[in-house]
Short mmCIF file of C-alpha atoms and ligand atoms in Angstrom, two decimals:
data_model
loop_
_atom_site.label_atom_id
_atom_site.label_comp_id
_atom_site.label_asym_id
_atom_site.label_seq_id
_atom_site.Cartn_x
_atom_site.Cartn_y
_atom_site.Cartn_z
CA MET A 87 17.50 -31.02 25.72
CA ALA A 88 19.57 -29.58 22.89
CA ILE A 89 19.07 -25.95 21.41
CA ALA A 90 16.65 -26.29 18.57
CA ARG A 91 17.26 -23.10 16.79
CA ARG A 92 17.91 -19.30 17.98
CA ARG A 93 14.96 -17.46 18.78
CA ARG A 94 15.54 -13.66 18.34
CA ILE A 95 13.15 -11.48 20.32
CA ALA A 96 12.92 -7.73 20.30
CA VAL A 97 11.76 -6.41 23.51
CA VAL A 98 9.89 -3.44 23.24
CA PRO A 99 8.38 -2.26 26.92
CA GLY A 100 7.23 0.92 25.63
CA ASP A 101 5.62 3.23 28.62
CA GLY A 102 4.11 3.29 32.02
CA ILE A 103 3.05 -0.33 33.31
CA GLY A 104 4.29 -1.55 29.94
CA ILE A 105 7.79 -1.24 31.43
CA GLU A 106 7.07 -2.72 34.75
CA VAL A 107 5.18 -6.11 33.35
CA LEU A 108 7.94 -6.52 30.50
CA THR A 109 10.53 -6.62 33.44
CA GLU A 110 8.71 -9.57 35.01
CA GLN A 111 8.09 -11.15 32.03
CA LYS A 112 11.69 -10.98 31.02
CA GLN A 113 12.31 -12.76 34.12
CA LEU A 114 9.98 -15.59 33.24
CA LEU A 115 11.43 -15.91 29.70
CA ALA A 116 14.89 -16.01 31.13
CA LEU A 117 13.91 -19.16 33.31
CA VAL A 118 12.32 -21.10 30.96
CA ASN A 119 15.13 -20.27 28.47
CA GLU A 120 17.46 -21.49 30.85
CA GLN A 121 15.61 -24.61 32.08
CA ARG A 122 14.82 -25.65 28.54
CA LYS A 123 17.38 -24.25 26.28
CA LEU A 124 15.13 -22.95 23.90
CA GLY A 125 17.73 -20.57 22.41
CA LEU A 126 15.88 -17.29 23.25
CA GLU A 127 17.64 -14.01 22.61
CA LEU A 128 16.34 -11.02 23.88
CA VAL A 129 16.89 -7.71 22.65
CA ASP A 130 16.07 -4.42 24.31
CA LYS A 131 14.51 -1.70 22.24
CA ASP A 132 13.88 1.95 23.74
CA TRP A 133 11.11 2.89 21.60
CA GLY A 134 8.53 4.82 23.75
CA ALA A 135 7.58 8.21 25.18
CA GLU A 136 10.74 8.82 26.85
CA ARG A 137 12.70 8.69 23.69
CA TRP A 138 10.06 10.46 21.62
CA LEU A 139 10.13 13.54 23.98
CA LYS A 140 13.86 13.56 23.44
CA GLU A 141 14.52 13.07 20.14
CA LYS A 142 11.07 13.18 18.44
CA VAL A 143 11.76 9.58 17.14
CA GLY A 144 9.07 6.78 17.47
CA LEU A 145 10.20 3.88 15.56
CA PRO A 146 13.82 4.33 14.28
CA LYS A 147 14.50 4.47 10.61
CA GLY A 148 15.12 0.94 8.97
CA SER A 149 13.39 -0.58 11.99
CA LEU A 150 10.92 -2.57 10.23
CA GLU A 151 13.47 -3.70 7.75
CA ASP A 152 15.76 -4.94 10.60
CA LEU A 153 12.81 -6.62 12.54
CA SER A 154 11.55 -8.59 9.40
CA ALA A 155 15.09 -9.65 8.76
CA ASN A 156 16.88 -10.36 11.99
CA TYR A 157 13.99 -11.31 14.47
CA ASP A 158 11.42 -13.99 15.11
CA ALA A 159 8.92 -12.11 17.50
CA VAL A 160 8.35 -8.67 18.99
CA THR A 161 7.23 -8.67 22.80
CA PHE A 162 5.64 -5.33 23.29
CA GLY A 163 4.42 -3.77 26.92
CA ALA A 164 2.25 -0.78 26.36
CA LEU A 165 2.19 2.80 25.01
CA GLY A 166 0.59 5.85 26.51
CA ASP A 167 2.03 8.73 28.45
CA PRO A 168 0.41 11.91 29.76
CA ARG A 169 3.24 14.00 28.31
CA VAL A 170 2.27 12.98 24.97
CA PRO A 171 -1.41 13.55 24.96
CA ASP A 172 -2.12 12.96 21.31
CA MET A 173 -0.43 9.42 21.69
CA ALA A 174 1.53 10.53 18.24
CA HIS A 175 4.39 8.12 19.54
CA GLY A 176 2.07 5.28 19.91
CA ARG A 177 0.66 5.73 16.60
CA GLU A 178 4.08 5.74 15.18
CA ILE A 179 5.28 2.67 17.10
CA LEU A 180 2.43 0.30 17.36
CA LEU A 181 0.38 1.09 14.25
CA GLY A 182 3.54 1.41 12.41
CA MET A 183 4.49 -2.09 13.50
CA ARG A 184 1.04 -3.70 12.72
CA GLN A 185 0.68 -1.94 9.53
CA GLY A 186 4.31 -1.81 8.40
CA LEU A 187 4.82 -5.71 8.87
CA ASP A 188 0.97 -6.11 7.92
CA LEU A 189 0.29 -8.49 10.74
CA TYR A 190 -3.51 -8.46 9.82
CA ALA A 191 -4.50 -11.17 12.39
CA ASN A 192 -5.02 -9.81 15.80
CA MET A 193 -5.81 -13.06 18.35
CA ARG A 194 -7.29 -12.47 21.54
CA PRO A 195 -8.04 -15.53 23.90
CA ILE A 196 -11.17 -14.91 25.86
CA ARG A 197 -11.25 -17.45 28.84
CA CYS A 198 -12.19 -17.31 32.32
CA LEU A 199 -9.44 -18.71 34.44
CA ASP A 200 -11.50 -19.20 37.50
CA ASP A 201 -15.14 -19.09 38.33
CA VAL A 202 -14.71 -16.44 40.85
CA LEU A 203 -13.32 -14.00 38.46
CA SER A 204 -16.53 -13.97 35.99
CA PRO A 205 -18.69 -10.96 36.13
CA LEU A 206 -21.71 -13.29 34.87
CA LYS A 207 -24.01 -15.19 37.29
CA GLY A 208 -23.71 -18.83 36.51
CA LYS A 209 -21.05 -18.62 33.89
CA GLY A 210 -17.53 -19.29 34.57
CA GLU A 211 -14.50 -21.50 33.36
CA LYS A 212 -16.55 -24.12 31.33
CA GLU A 213 -18.78 -21.33 29.57
CA ILE A 214 -16.28 -18.72 28.95
CA ASP A 215 -13.61 -20.11 26.52
CA PHE A 216 -13.39 -18.76 22.94
CA VAL A 217 -10.97 -17.05 20.98
CA CYS A 218 -11.44 -13.57 18.98
CA PHE A 219 -9.91 -12.76 15.65
CA ARG A 220 -10.07 -8.84 14.81
CA GLU A 221 -8.62 -7.72 11.38
CA ASN A 222 -6.06 -5.49 12.29
CA THR A 223 -5.07 -3.34 9.25
CA GLU A 224 -8.13 -1.93 7.62
CA ASP A 225 -11.57 -0.27 8.38
CA LEU A 226 -11.63 3.11 10.31
CA TYR A 227 -7.95 2.56 11.62
CA VAL A 228 -6.29 3.64 8.30
CA SER A 229 -6.60 7.46 9.08
CA LEU A 230 -8.30 8.20 5.85
CA GLY A 231 -10.70 11.14 5.95
CA GLY A 232 -10.35 14.92 7.21
CA THR A 233 -12.23 17.59 8.26
CA PHE A 234 -13.65 20.71 6.73
CA LYS A 235 -14.32 24.07 8.50
CA GLU A 236 -12.62 22.62 11.52
CA GLY A 237 -13.27 24.65 14.74
CA SER A 238 -16.44 26.56 13.20
CA VAL A 239 -19.81 25.46 14.13
CA ASP A 240 -20.12 24.13 10.65
CA GLU A 241 -17.48 21.71 10.80
CA VAL A 242 -17.50 18.44 9.24
CA ALA A 243 -15.39 15.23 10.18
CA GLN A 244 -14.90 12.37 8.27
CA ASP A 245 -13.06 8.75 8.84
CA ILE A 246 -13.17 6.33 6.05
CA SER A 247 -13.72 2.67 6.62
CA ILE A 248 -11.47 0.58 4.24
CA ASN A 249 -12.52 -2.86 3.61
CA THR A 250 -10.86 -4.90 0.95
CA ARG A 251 -11.49 -8.11 -0.44
CA LYS A 252 -7.96 -9.37 -0.07
CA GLY A 253 -7.96 -8.02 3.69
CA VAL A 254 -11.45 -9.58 4.46
CA GLU A 255 -10.68 -12.90 2.93
CA ARG A 256 -7.49 -13.36 4.70
CA ILE A 257 -8.70 -12.78 8.14
CA LEU A 258 -11.64 -14.87 7.52
CA ARG A 259 -9.46 -17.95 6.11
CA TYR A 260 -7.19 -17.19 9.14
CA ALA A 261 -10.24 -17.78 11.71
CA PHE A 262 -11.35 -20.88 9.85
CA GLU A 263 -7.77 -22.37 9.76
CA TYR A 264 -7.07 -21.75 13.35
CA ALA A 265 -10.46 -23.45 13.95
CA LYS A 266 -9.48 -26.54 12.35
CA LYS A 267 -5.92 -26.61 13.61
CA THR A 268 -6.96 -26.32 17.25
CA GLY A 269 -10.38 -28.46 16.90
CA ARG A 270 -12.73 -25.85 17.61
CA LYS A 271 -15.95 -26.39 15.96
CA LYS A 272 -17.65 -23.19 14.92
CA VAL A 273 -16.49 -19.57 13.35
CA THR A 274 -18.85 -16.65 14.34
CA MET A 275 -18.59 -13.86 11.71
CA THR A 276 -19.80 -10.51 12.96
CA ASP A 277 -20.66 -7.32 11.09
CA LYS A 278 -23.45 -4.98 10.48
CA ASN A 279 -24.49 -5.75 6.93
CA ASN A 280 -28.26 -4.67 7.48
CA ALA A 281 -27.05 -1.20 8.33
CA VAL A 282 -23.42 -0.90 6.86
CA ARG A 283 -24.09 -1.78 3.36
CA PHE A 284 -21.04 -1.76 1.40
CA GLY A 285 -18.16 -3.07 3.73
CA GLY A 286 -20.86 -5.08 5.47
CA GLY A 287 -21.87 -6.55 1.86
CA LEU A 288 -18.02 -7.46 1.30
CA TRP A 289 -17.95 -9.18 4.66
CA LYS A 290 -21.06 -11.10 4.02
CA ARG A 291 -20.24 -12.49 0.59
CA THR A 292 -16.55 -13.23 1.37
CA PHE A 293 -17.77 -15.15 4.57
CA ALA A 294 -19.94 -17.29 2.25
CA LEU A 295 -17.32 -18.00 -0.08
CA VAL A 296 -14.63 -18.77 2.64
CA GLN A 297 -16.91 -21.03 4.76
CA LYS A 298 -17.38 -23.50 1.75
CA ASP A 299 -13.68 -24.40 2.01
CA PHE A 300 -14.21 -25.60 5.68
CA PRO A 301 -17.34 -27.94 5.42
CA ASP A 302 -16.40 -29.30 8.83
CA ILE A 303 -16.61 -26.28 10.76
CA GLU A 304 -19.86 -24.60 11.56
CA ALA A 305 -20.23 -21.06 10.06
CA ASP A 306 -22.34 -18.92 12.18
CA HIS A 307 -23.26 -15.03 11.77
CA LEU A 308 -24.50 -12.27 14.28
CA PHE A 309 -24.81 -8.79 14.01
CA VAL A 310 -22.12 -6.98 16.07
CA ASP A 311 -25.15 -5.65 18.48
CA VAL A 312 -26.43 -9.00 18.82
CA ALA A 313 -22.83 -10.52 19.47
CA ALA A 314 -22.32 -8.00 22.50
CA MET A 315 -25.39 -9.30 23.96
CA GLU A 316 -24.88 -12.65 23.41
CA PHE A 317 -21.10 -12.33 24.80
CA VAL A 318 -22.88 -11.49 28.37
CA ARG A 319 -25.82 -13.41 27.64
CA GLN A 320 -24.68 -16.95 26.39
CA PRO A 321 -20.77 -16.98 25.99
CA GLU A 322 -20.89 -20.44 25.82
CA ARG A 323 -22.30 -20.44 22.30
CA PHE A 324 -18.91 -18.73 20.99
CA ASP A 325 -16.07 -20.79 19.87
CA VAL A 326 -14.11 -18.77 17.29
CA VAL A 327 -15.28 -15.16 16.45
CA VAL A 328 -13.98 -12.99 13.78
CA GLY A 329 -14.92 -9.34 12.98
CA ASN A 330 -13.26 -5.89 11.50
CA ASN A 331 -10.94 -3.68 13.34
CA LEU A 332 -13.31 -1.47 15.14
CA PHE A 333 -16.08 -4.17 16.03
CA GLY A 334 -13.02 -6.47 17.15
CA ASP A 335 -11.74 -3.81 19.25
CA ILE A 336 -14.89 -3.26 21.29
CA LEU A 337 -15.95 -7.07 21.51
CA THR A 338 -12.69 -7.92 22.86
CA ASP A 339 -12.26 -5.26 25.58
CA LEU A 340 -16.05 -6.81 26.77
CA GLY A 341 -14.46 -10.23 26.29
CA ALA A 342 -11.35 -8.88 28.62
CA ALA A 343 -14.23 -8.21 31.20
CA LEU A 344 -15.63 -11.53 31.01
CA MET A 345 -12.16 -12.95 31.70
CA GLY A 346 -11.71 -10.81 34.79
CA GLY A 347 -10.22 -7.78 33.77
CA LEU A 348 -7.33 -6.18 31.72
CA GLY A 349 -4.77 -7.69 34.00
CA LEU A 350 -5.41 -11.24 32.22
CA ALA A 351 -5.91 -10.30 28.69
CA ALA A 352 -3.21 -11.28 26.16
CA SER A 353 -3.00 -11.02 22.28
CA ALA A 354 -0.98 -11.72 19.17
CA ASN A 355 -0.62 -9.65 16.05
CA VAL A 356 0.32 -12.15 13.18
CA HIS A 357 0.77 -12.71 9.69
CA PRO A 358 1.76 -16.06 8.71
CA GLY A 359 5.28 -16.89 7.80
CA ARG A 360 6.11 -13.21 9.19
CA ILE A 361 7.46 -12.12 12.46
CA GLY A 362 4.79 -12.02 15.41
CA LEU A 363 4.00 -9.14 17.62
CA PHE A 364 2.91 -10.19 21.19
CA GLU A 365 1.39 -7.61 23.67
CA PRO A 366 -0.98 -7.57 26.69
CA VAL A 367 -4.26 -6.00 26.09
CA HIS A 368 -3.87 -3.53 28.57
CA GLY A 369 -2.46 -0.10 28.00
CA SER A 370 -0.07 1.89 30.11
CA ALA A 371 -2.45 2.63 33.01
CA PRO A 372 -0.98 6.00 34.10
CA ASP A 373 -2.84 5.79 37.34
CA ILE A 374 -0.90 2.86 38.74
CA VAL A 375 2.50 3.31 37.48
CA GLY A 376 5.15 3.19 40.10
CA LYS A 377 2.89 1.88 42.68
CA GLY A 378 4.18 -2.01 42.11
CA ILE A 379 0.76 -3.23 41.60
CA ALA A 380 0.42 -3.63 37.93
CA ASN A 381 -0.77 -7.43 37.20
CA PRO A 382 1.84 -9.03 35.37
CA LEU A 383 -0.30 -12.30 34.43
CA ALA A 384 -1.61 -10.93 31.12
CA ALA A 385 2.24 -10.30 30.13
CA PHE A 386 2.73 -13.81 31.48
CA SER A 387 0.00 -15.27 28.94
CA THR A 388 1.36 -13.22 26.27
CA ALA A 389 4.75 -14.96 26.64
CA SER A 390 2.75 -18.07 26.44
CA LEU A 391 1.31 -17.16 23.07
CA MET A 392 4.51 -15.97 22.02
CA LEU A 393 6.43 -19.14 22.77
CA ASP A 394 3.68 -21.31 21.03
CA PHE A 395 4.37 -19.09 17.78
CA LEU A 396 8.12 -19.92 18.11
CA ASP A 397 7.20 -23.51 18.17
CA ALA A 398 7.80 -24.09 21.76
CA PRO A 399 4.26 -25.41 22.66
CA LEU A 400 5.48 -27.46 25.82
CA GLU A 401 6.99 -24.45 27.30
CA ALA A 402 3.65 -22.41 26.25
CA LYS A 403 1.66 -24.70 28.30
CA LEU A 404 3.85 -24.75 31.23
CA ILE A 405 3.45 -21.08 31.55
CA ASP A 406 -0.13 -21.12 30.92
CA ASP A 407 -0.48 -23.60 33.75
CA ALA A 408 1.47 -21.63 35.90
CA VAL A 409 -0.84 -18.44 35.00
CA ARG A 410 -3.93 -20.65 35.90
CA LEU A 411 -2.52 -22.07 39.08
CA ALA A 412 -1.61 -18.32 40.05
CA VAL A 413 -5.16 -16.85 39.34
CA LYS A 414 -6.67 -19.89 41.39
CA LYS A 415 -4.24 -20.22 44.37
CA GLY A 416 -1.46 -17.73 44.08
CA PRO A 417 -1.19 -14.05 45.71
CA LYS A 418 -3.47 -11.49 43.62
CA THR A 419 -2.96 -7.84 42.77
CA PRO A 420 -5.53 -5.18 43.52
CA ASP A 421 -7.36 -5.38 40.30
CA LEU A 422 -8.32 -8.97 41.00
CA GLY A 423 -9.63 -8.04 44.22
CA GLY A 424 -6.36 -8.66 46.31
CA LYS A 425 -3.47 -6.98 48.40
CA ALA A 426 -0.27 -8.58 46.65
CA LYS A 427 2.52 -6.82 44.79
CA THR A 428 3.43 -7.38 41.12
CA ALA A 429 6.77 -9.31 42.48
CA ASP A 430 4.63 -11.57 44.55
CA VAL A 431 2.87 -12.73 41.71
CA THR A 432 5.82 -13.03 39.56
CA ALA A 433 7.67 -14.86 42.39
CA PHE A 434 4.69 -17.59 42.54
CA VAL A 435 4.82 -17.80 38.90
CA LEU A 436 8.43 -18.41 38.61
CA ASP A 437 8.51 -20.77 41.30
CA ALA A 438 5.58 -22.69 39.72
CA VAL A 439 7.37 -23.03 36.51
CA SER A 440 10.80 -24.03 38.36
CA SER A 441 8.97 -26.95 39.75
CA GLY A 442 7.48 -28.05 36.64
CA LEU A 443 4.10 -27.48 38.35
P1 ATP B 519 -3.83 3.94 28.01
O1 ATP B 519 -4.04 5.27 27.43
O2 ATP B 519 -2.42 3.56 27.79
O3 ATP B 519 -4.62 2.63 27.24
P2 ATP B 519 -5.40 3.63 30.10
O4 ATP B 519 -5.34 3.92 31.59
O5 ATP B 519 -6.45 4.39 29.41
O6 ATP B 519 -4.06 3.32 29.33
P3 ATP B 519 -5.49 0.70 30.05
O7 ATP B 519 -4.27 0.97 30.79
O8 ATP B 519 -5.83 -0.38 29.21
O9 ATP B 519 -6.12 2.06 30.00
O10 ATP B 519 -6.37 0.34 31.57
C1 ATP B 519 -7.47 1.09 32.19
C2 ATP B 519 -7.37 0.66 33.93
O11 ATP B 519 -7.30 -0.73 33.97
C3 ATP B 519 -6.17 1.19 34.17
O12 ATP B 519 -5.90 2.61 34.57
C4 ATP B 519 -5.95 0.21 35.30
O13 ATP B 519 -6.49 0.97 36.69
C5 ATP B 519 -6.39 -0.95 35.16
N1 ATP B 519 -5.47 -2.03 34.52
C6 ATP B 519 -5.03 -2.09 33.43
N2 ATP B 519 -4.11 -3.04 33.17
C7 ATP B 519 -3.79 -3.54 34.38
C8 ATP B 519 -2.92 -4.40 34.98
N3 ATP B 519 -1.87 -5.24 34.25
N4 ATP B 519 -2.84 -4.71 36.29
C9 ATP B 519 -3.80 -3.67 37.21
N5 ATP B 519 -4.61 -2.94 36.69
C10 ATP B 519 -4.60 -2.83 35.32
#
């Protein structure tokens, strides 16, 4: 197969098990690249706690411009280190990239890869299979607000939730477009417009408007509290789910639990036409760092999402199939109830990919 084009990827392992799982992911990407001649070019970036502690630099000056101009994707591990308790470096690096590159759509597939992993009675692979979109640039995460009389018994604290018509419309449209493109039939918008009047009202009105452009997709609505209940009670009713930054954050962790845990959940941060940022949903997991037991499968599924984004759908599927096989037949790390080491899981997946399955 000829090299279709250069695909330049910035590799940002970050901290903790982020570094461990990206080491494994790089082996997988190198193998697929060698086998299928994808033209992947991996460039390491040392952005994380270590550099922050030495130089007080999170995202070096000019990084966003460099990423936009010279890269096609970022693969990211995790940030979080006990030596930086306020996560100041994390805010600068990860939120800096999400906001600075305007990666407004955070996509998290929720799918159970094997019935035995499901925490729900009678619900497994067939029932748990949907995709969540979380608005990634607005709401309570914009750091607008402040405190008054801080530290006193009269302290007042305020965080302002920002919702713009442009921001809400583009994530809703993205969710519908995704449903259309992938043959999914229903988009469920989740908010709390019965209690949160203004932002909720904007979401409700914009949803009513956008759905008119997608007559073949069913437009569905649930208040977020009901959606949380339904994730557990009836996951099969979901196909594509879309919500604001905070609700999306909470619901997708619940979704990760439906899949069998954080060791399996992958995510993408995208804005059509721009560089994409791909990361496992889990954090740096300081409790298991250095033990060699971090589950690399979330990072492998993340690599699959990234290759799909980079127009390599066959290779994305190959990795996806290998992950599914690993979950069903391969060695399992302790988070999935096994005794295997990270390296054992990687060896199984590399072997599966090498053999073409
Ligand atoms: P951070 O502050 O960086 O988000 P955290 O420990 O608070 O880290 P996570 O890393 O997201 O949060 O995960 C919570 C727990 O889930 C971890 O402490 C770890 O025990 C487990 N966990 C998360 N990811 C994995 C993984 N890939 N493999 C094994 N266990 C994991």
